[in-house]
GROMACS .gro file of C-alpha atoms in nm:
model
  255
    1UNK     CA    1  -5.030   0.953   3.081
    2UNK     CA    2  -5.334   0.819   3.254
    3UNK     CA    3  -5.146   0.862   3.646
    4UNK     CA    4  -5.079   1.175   3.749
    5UNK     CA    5  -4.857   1.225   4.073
    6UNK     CA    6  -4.977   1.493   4.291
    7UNK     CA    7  -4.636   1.680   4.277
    8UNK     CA    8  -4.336   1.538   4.168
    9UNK     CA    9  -3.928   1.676   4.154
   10UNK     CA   10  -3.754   1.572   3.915
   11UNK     CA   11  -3.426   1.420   4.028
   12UNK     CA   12  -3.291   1.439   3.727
   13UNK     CA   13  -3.311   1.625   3.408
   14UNK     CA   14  -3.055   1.842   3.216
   15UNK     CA   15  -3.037   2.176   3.075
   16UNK     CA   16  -2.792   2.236   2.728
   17UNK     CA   17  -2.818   2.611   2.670
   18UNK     CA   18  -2.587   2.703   2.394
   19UNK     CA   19  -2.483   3.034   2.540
   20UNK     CA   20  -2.271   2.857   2.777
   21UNK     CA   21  -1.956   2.605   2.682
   22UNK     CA   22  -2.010   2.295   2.508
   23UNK     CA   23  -1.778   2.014   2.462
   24UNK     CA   24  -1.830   1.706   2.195
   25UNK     CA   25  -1.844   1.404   2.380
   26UNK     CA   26  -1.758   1.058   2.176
   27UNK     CA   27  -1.874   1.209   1.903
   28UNK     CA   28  -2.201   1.385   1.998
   29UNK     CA   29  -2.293   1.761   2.106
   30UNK     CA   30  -2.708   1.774   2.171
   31UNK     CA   31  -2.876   2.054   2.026
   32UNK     CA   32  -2.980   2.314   2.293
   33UNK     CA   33  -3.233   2.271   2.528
   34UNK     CA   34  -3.333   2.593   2.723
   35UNK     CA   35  -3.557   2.602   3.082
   36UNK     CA   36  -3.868   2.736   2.822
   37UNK     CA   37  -3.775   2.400   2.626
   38UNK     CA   38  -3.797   2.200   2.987
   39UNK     CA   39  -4.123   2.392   3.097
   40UNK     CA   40  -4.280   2.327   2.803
   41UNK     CA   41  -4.225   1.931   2.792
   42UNK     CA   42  -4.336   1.919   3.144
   43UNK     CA   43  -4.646   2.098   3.159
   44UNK     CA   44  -4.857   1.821   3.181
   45UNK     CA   45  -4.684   1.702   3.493
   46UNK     CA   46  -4.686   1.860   3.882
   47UNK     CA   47  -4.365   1.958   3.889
   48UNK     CA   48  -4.260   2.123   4.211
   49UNK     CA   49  -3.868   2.112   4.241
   50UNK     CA   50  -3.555   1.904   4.051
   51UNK     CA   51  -3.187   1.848   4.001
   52UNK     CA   52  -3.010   2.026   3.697
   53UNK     CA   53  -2.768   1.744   3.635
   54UNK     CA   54  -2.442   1.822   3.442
   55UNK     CA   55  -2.373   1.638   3.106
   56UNK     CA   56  -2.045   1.489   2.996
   57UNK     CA   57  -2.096   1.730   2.690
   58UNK     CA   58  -2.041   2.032   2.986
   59UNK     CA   59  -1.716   1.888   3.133
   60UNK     CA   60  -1.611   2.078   3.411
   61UNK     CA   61  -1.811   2.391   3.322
   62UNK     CA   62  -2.050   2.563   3.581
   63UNK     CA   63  -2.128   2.888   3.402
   64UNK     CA   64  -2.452   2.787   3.262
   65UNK     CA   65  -2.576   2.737   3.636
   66UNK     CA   66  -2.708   3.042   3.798
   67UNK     CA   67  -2.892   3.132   3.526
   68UNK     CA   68  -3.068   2.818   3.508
   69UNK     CA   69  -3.124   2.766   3.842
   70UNK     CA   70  -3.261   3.152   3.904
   71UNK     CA   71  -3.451   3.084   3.646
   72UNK     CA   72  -3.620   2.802   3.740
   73UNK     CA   73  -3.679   2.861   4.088
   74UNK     CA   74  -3.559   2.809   4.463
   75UNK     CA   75  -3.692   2.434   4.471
   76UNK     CA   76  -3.406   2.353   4.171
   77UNK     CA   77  -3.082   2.251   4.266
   78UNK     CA   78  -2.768   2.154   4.060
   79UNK     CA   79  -2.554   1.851   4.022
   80UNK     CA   80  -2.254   1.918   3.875
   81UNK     CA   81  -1.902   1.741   3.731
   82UNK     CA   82  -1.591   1.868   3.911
   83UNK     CA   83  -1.238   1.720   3.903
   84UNK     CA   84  -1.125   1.629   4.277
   85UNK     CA   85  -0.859   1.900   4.246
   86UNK     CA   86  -1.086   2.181   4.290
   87UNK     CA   87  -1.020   2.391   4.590
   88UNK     CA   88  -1.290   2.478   4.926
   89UNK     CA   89  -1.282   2.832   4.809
   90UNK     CA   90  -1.472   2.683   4.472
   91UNK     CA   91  -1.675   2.451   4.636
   92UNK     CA   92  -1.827   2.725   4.850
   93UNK     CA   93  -1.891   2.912   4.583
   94UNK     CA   94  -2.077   2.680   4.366
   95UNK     CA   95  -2.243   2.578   4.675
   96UNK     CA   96  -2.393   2.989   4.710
   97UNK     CA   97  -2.521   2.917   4.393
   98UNK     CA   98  -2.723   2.618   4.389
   99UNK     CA   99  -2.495   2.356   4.337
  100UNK     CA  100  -2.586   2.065   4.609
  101UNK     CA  101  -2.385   1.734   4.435
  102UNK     CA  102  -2.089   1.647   4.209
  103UNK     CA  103  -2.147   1.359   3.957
  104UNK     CA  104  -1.849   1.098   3.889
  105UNK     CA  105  -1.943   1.031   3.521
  106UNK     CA  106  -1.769   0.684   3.455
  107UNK     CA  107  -1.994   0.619   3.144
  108UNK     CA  108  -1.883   0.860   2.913
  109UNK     CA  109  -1.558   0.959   3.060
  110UNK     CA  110  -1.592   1.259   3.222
  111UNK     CA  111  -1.378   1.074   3.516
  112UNK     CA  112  -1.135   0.776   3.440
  113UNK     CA  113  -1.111   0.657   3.782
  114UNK     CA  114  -1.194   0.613   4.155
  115UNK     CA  115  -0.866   0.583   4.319
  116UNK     CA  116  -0.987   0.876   4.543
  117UNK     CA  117  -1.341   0.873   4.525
  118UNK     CA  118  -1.407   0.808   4.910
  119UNK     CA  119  -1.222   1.065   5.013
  120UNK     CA  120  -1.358   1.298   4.800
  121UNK     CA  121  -1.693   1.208   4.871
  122UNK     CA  122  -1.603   1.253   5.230
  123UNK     CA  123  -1.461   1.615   5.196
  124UNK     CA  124  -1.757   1.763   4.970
  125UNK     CA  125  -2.008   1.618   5.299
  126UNK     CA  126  -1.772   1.726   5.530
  127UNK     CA  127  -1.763   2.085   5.366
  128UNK     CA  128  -2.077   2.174   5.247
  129UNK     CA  129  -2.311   1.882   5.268
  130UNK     CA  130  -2.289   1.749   4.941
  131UNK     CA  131  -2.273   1.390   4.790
  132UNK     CA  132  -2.193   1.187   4.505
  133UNK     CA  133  -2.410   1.088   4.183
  134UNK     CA  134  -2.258   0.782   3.938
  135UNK     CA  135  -2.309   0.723   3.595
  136UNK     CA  136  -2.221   0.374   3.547
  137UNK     CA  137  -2.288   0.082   3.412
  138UNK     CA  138  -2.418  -0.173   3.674
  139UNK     CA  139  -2.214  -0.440   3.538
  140UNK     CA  140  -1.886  -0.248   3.700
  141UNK     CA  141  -2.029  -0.189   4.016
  142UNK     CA  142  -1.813  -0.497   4.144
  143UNK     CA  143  -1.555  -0.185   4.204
  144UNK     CA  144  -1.760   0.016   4.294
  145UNK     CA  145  -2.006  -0.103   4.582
  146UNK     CA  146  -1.727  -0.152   4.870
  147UNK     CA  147  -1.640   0.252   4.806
  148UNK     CA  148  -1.996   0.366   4.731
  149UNK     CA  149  -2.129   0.231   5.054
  150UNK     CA  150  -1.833   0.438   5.216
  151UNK     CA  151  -1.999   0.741   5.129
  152UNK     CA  152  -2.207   0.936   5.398
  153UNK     CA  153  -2.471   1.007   5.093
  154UNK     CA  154  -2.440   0.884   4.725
  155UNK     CA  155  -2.690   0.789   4.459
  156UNK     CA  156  -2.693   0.587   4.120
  157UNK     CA  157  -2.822   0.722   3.761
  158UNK     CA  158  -3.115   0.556   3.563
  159UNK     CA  159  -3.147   0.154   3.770
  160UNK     CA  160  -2.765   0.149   3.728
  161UNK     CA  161  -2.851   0.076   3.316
  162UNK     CA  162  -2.802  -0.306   3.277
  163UNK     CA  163  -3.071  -0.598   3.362
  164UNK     CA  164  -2.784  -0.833   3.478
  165UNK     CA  165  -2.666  -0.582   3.701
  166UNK     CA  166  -2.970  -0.547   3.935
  167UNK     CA  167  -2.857  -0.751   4.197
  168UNK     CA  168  -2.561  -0.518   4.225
  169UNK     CA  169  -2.790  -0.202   4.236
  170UNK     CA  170  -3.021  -0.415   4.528
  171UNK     CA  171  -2.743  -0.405   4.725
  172UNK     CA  172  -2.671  -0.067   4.722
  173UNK     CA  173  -3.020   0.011   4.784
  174UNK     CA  174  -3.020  -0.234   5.110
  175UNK     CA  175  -2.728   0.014   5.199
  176UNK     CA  176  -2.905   0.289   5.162
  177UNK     CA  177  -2.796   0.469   4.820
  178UNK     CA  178  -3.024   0.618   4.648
  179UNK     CA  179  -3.119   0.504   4.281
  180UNK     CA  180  -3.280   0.707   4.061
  181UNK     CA  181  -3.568   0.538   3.829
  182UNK     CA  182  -3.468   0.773   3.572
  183UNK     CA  183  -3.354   0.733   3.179
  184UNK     CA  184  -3.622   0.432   3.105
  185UNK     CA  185  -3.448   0.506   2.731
  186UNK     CA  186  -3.079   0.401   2.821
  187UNK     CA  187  -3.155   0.096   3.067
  188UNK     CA  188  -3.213  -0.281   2.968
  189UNK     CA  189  -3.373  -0.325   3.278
  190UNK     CA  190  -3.776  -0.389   3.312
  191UNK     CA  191  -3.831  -0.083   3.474
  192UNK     CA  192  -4.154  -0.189   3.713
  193UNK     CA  193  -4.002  -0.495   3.761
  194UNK     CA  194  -3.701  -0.310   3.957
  195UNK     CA  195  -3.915  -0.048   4.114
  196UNK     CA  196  -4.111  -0.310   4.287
  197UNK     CA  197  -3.783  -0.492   4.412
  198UNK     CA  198  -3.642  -0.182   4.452
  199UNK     CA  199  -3.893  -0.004   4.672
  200UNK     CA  200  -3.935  -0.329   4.875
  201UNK     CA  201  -3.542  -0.377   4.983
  202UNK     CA  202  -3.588   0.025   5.071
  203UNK     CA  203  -3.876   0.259   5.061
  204UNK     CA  204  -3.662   0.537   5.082
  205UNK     CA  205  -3.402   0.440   4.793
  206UNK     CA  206  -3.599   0.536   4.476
  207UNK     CA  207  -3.625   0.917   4.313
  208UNK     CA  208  -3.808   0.974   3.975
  209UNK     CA  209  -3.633   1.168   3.692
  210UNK     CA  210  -3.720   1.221   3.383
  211UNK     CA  211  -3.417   1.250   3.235
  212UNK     CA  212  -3.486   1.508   2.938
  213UNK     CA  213  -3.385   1.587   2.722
  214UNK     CA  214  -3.282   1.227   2.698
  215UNK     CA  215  -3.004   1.302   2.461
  216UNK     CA  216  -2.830   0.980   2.325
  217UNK     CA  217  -3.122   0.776   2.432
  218UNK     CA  218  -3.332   0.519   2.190
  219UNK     CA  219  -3.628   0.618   2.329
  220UNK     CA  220  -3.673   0.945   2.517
  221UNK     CA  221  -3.873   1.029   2.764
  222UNK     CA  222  -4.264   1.038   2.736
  223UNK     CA  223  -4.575   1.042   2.940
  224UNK     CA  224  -4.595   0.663   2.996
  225UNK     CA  225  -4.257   0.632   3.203
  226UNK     CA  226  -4.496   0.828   3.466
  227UNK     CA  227  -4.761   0.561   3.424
  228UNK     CA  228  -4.459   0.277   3.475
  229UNK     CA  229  -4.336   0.392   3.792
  230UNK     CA  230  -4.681   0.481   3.956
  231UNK     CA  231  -4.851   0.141   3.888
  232UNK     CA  232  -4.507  -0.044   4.020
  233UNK     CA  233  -4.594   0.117   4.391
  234UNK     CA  234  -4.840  -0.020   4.639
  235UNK     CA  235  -5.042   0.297   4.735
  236UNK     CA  236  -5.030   0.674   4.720
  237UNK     CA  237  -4.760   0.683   5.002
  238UNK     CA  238  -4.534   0.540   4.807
  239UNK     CA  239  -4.590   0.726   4.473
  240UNK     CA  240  -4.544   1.061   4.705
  241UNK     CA  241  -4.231   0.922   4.816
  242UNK     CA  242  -4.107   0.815   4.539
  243UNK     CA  243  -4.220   1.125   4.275
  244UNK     CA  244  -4.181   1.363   4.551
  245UNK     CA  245  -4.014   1.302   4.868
  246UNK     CA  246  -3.718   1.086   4.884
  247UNK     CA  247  -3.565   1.364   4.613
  248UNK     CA  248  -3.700   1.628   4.847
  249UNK     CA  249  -3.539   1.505   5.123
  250UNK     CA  250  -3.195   1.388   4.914
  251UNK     CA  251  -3.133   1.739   4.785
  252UNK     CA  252  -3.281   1.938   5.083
  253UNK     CA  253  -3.558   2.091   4.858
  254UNK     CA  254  -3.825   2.236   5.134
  255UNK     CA  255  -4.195   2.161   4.991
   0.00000   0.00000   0.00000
């Protein structure tokens, strides 16, 4: 890593602690991958806040949460996968703990559909503030766009994944979803070619993650993703946004 950011969150990483449930997803379980595991890949970096992001390998399990998230800090948040059947009561619970998204995981079936997804996403802002995260493919976004731009709040994973799908995930940008430049390992796309586009249609669209443990990737993350992203933006305003503040801001982390 030759840039460093001055502070970044990390909009999206994942923790697999094998206390908790774990579920084998196409085929794959990860080995664990504790907070001390997290700290210690990231202590090179400025990290001052993040999203816990549930797995499809977690399902619909929240256990694993608090722990986590008292563990890490006040400045961590969770994003979690829950079916649209779960009730208020849950919600507010999950929302006491830390809990500040739900993620519609179309990529590796967590979720087979989005019949409902609107009003769902409507219900979670309307209750407690939260929004919705996809996993998908940008390729399917045809689907997806008129519902996602519905949403009061809603973000994509990793440049929506596929180079022939970045016109689709420009759009949703102009509309002001957020897209986070995270999972450089999973995506086909040429990553500071789309930042650049990216940050230009909207400054305020594009949140850093660094995905670890990058579980399924071909290439996980390492210190030159940071060097990607930072050299793809203008000036130091928009590395702080980008790195720091749009996720800030997104999750309602106070730095």
């Amino acid at each position: 890593m030759i840039n460093s950011p001055k502070r970044i969150v990390d909009a999206h990483f994942h923790i697999y602690n094998s206390a908790y449930p774990l579920i084998e997803n196409q085929g794959f379980l990860p080995p664990p991958f504790s907070v001390e595991d997290y700290q210690h890949r990231t202590k090179e970096l400025n990290i001052v806040g993040g999203a816990v992001v549930s797995g499809s390998v977690q399902g619909f399990d929240q256990s694993y949460f608090k722990p986590t998230l008292d563990q890490l800090g006040e400045n961590f948040v969770g994003v979690t996968n829950l079916p649209s059947t779960v009730s208020d009561k849950r919600i507010l619970e999950l929302h006491e703990q830390g809990i500040r998204a739900v993620r519609v995981n179309l990529k590796r079936g967590v979720v087979s559909g989005l019949d409902n997804m609107v009003d769902y996403g409507k219900r979670i802002w309307d209750l407690v503030g939260w929004h919705l995260e996809l996993y998908v493919d940008s390729r399917e976004l045809d689907e997806v766009i008129p519902k996602l731009v519905k949403l009061p709040k809603a973000s994509v994973d990793h440049l929506g994944m596929a180079r022939s799908g970045l016109s689709q995930v420009l759009r949703l940008a102009e509309a002001g979803v957020k897209i986070k430049a995270s999972g450089f390992g999973r995506t086909e796309v040429n990553v500071a070619q789309a930042v650049k586009k990216l940050y230009d249609v909207n400054p305020d669209c594009l949140m850093f993650g660094t995905d670890l443990p990058s579980a399924r990737t071909e290439r996980p993350f390492n210190l030159g993703d940071i060097d990607t992203v930072y050299e793809a933006l203008p000036d130091e305003a928009a590395i702080d946004k980008v790195f720091a503040t749009n996720a800030a801001e997104f999750y309602g982390i106070k730095l």
